[in-house]
XYZ file of C-alpha atoms in Angstrom:
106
model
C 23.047 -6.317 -18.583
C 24.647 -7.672 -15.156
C 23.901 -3.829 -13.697
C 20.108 -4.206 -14.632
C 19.564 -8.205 -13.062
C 21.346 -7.044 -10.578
C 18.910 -4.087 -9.857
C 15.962 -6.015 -9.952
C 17.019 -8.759 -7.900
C 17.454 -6.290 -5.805
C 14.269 -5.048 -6.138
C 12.894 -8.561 -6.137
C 14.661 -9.090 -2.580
C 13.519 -5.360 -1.198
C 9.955 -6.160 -2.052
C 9.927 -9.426 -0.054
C 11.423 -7.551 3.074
C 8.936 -5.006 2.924
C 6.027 -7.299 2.573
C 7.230 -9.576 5.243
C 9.011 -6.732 8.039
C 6.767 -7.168 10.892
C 7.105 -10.911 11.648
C 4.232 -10.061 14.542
C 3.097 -13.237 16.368
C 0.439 -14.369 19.188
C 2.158 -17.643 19.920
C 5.627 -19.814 18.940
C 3.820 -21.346 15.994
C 3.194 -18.337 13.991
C 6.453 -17.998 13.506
C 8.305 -19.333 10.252
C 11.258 -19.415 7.949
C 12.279 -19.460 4.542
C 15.874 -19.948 2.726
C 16.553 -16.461 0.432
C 18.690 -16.963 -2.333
C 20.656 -19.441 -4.080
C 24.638 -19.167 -3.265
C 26.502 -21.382 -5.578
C 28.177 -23.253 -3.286
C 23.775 -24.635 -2.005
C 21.883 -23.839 0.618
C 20.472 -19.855 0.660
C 22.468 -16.794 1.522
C 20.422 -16.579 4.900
C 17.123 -17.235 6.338
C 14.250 -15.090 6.821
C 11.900 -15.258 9.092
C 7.923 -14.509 9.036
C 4.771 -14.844 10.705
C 1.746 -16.793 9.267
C -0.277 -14.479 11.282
C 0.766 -11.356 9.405
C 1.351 -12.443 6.079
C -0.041 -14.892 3.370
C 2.435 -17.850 3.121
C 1.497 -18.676 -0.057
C 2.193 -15.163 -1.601
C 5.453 -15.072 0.539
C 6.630 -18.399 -0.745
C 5.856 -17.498 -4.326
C 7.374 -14.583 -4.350
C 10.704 -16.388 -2.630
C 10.655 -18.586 -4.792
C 10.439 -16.395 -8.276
C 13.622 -14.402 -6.365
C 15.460 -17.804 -5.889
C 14.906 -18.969 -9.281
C 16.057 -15.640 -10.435
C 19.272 -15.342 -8.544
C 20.168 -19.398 -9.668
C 19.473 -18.112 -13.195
C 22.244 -15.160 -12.195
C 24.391 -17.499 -10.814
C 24.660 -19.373 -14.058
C 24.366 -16.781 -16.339
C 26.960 -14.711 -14.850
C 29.346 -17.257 -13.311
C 28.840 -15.903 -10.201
C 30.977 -17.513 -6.607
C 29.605 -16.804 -3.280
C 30.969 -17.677 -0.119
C 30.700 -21.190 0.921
C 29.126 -20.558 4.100
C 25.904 -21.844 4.848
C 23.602 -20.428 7.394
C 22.082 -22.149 10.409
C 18.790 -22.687 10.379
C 17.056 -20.482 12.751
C 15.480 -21.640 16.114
C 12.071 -19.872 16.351
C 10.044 -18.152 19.161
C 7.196 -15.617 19.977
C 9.405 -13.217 22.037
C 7.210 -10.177 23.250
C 4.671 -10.665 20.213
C 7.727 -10.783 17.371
C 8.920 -13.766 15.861
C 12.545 -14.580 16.538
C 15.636 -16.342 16.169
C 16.585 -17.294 19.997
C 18.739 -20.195 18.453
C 22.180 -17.721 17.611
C 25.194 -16.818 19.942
C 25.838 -12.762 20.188
């Protein structure tokens, strides 16, 4: 059902968080970022960012990448509309030993 993909995209989305929360860095190029989810208008629903230094990038991307191919399935299957905004890429630094986005307007 639509209430159980939901749940474990979800799930899916929680599980990436948790694995990649502490974006610790040493310098400005430990710091990454990768596109999470698919809204149907392109581009991901928002960015997030990780360090190479605390996490395997090749298990991060893989498991990104199952959740996006999961959430375009959902799309389809479901006829689902997003909004058609389209996040900035972030701009990327080591601030105080945590990777951030120094590129956005408060």
């Amino acid at each position: 059902t639509e209430i159980d993909d939901v749940g474990r995209l979800h799930a899916m989305e929680q599980s990436i968080l948790n694995y990649a929360r502490q974006p610790d860095c040493g310098v400005e190029g430990d710091c990454r970022f990768i596109g999470m989810g698919v809204n149907p208008c392109g581009g991901p629903y928002y960015y997030l960012i990780y360090s190479t230094s605390a996490v395997d990038s090749v298990e991060l991307v893989g498991m990104v990448e199952e959740y996006n191919e999961f959430n375009d399935e959902l799309n389809a299957r479901y006829g689902w509309a997003g909004p058609c905004v389209v996040p900035n890429p972030p701009v990327l630094d080591c601030v105080e030993g945590t990777c951030v986005d120094v590129g956005y307007d408060h």
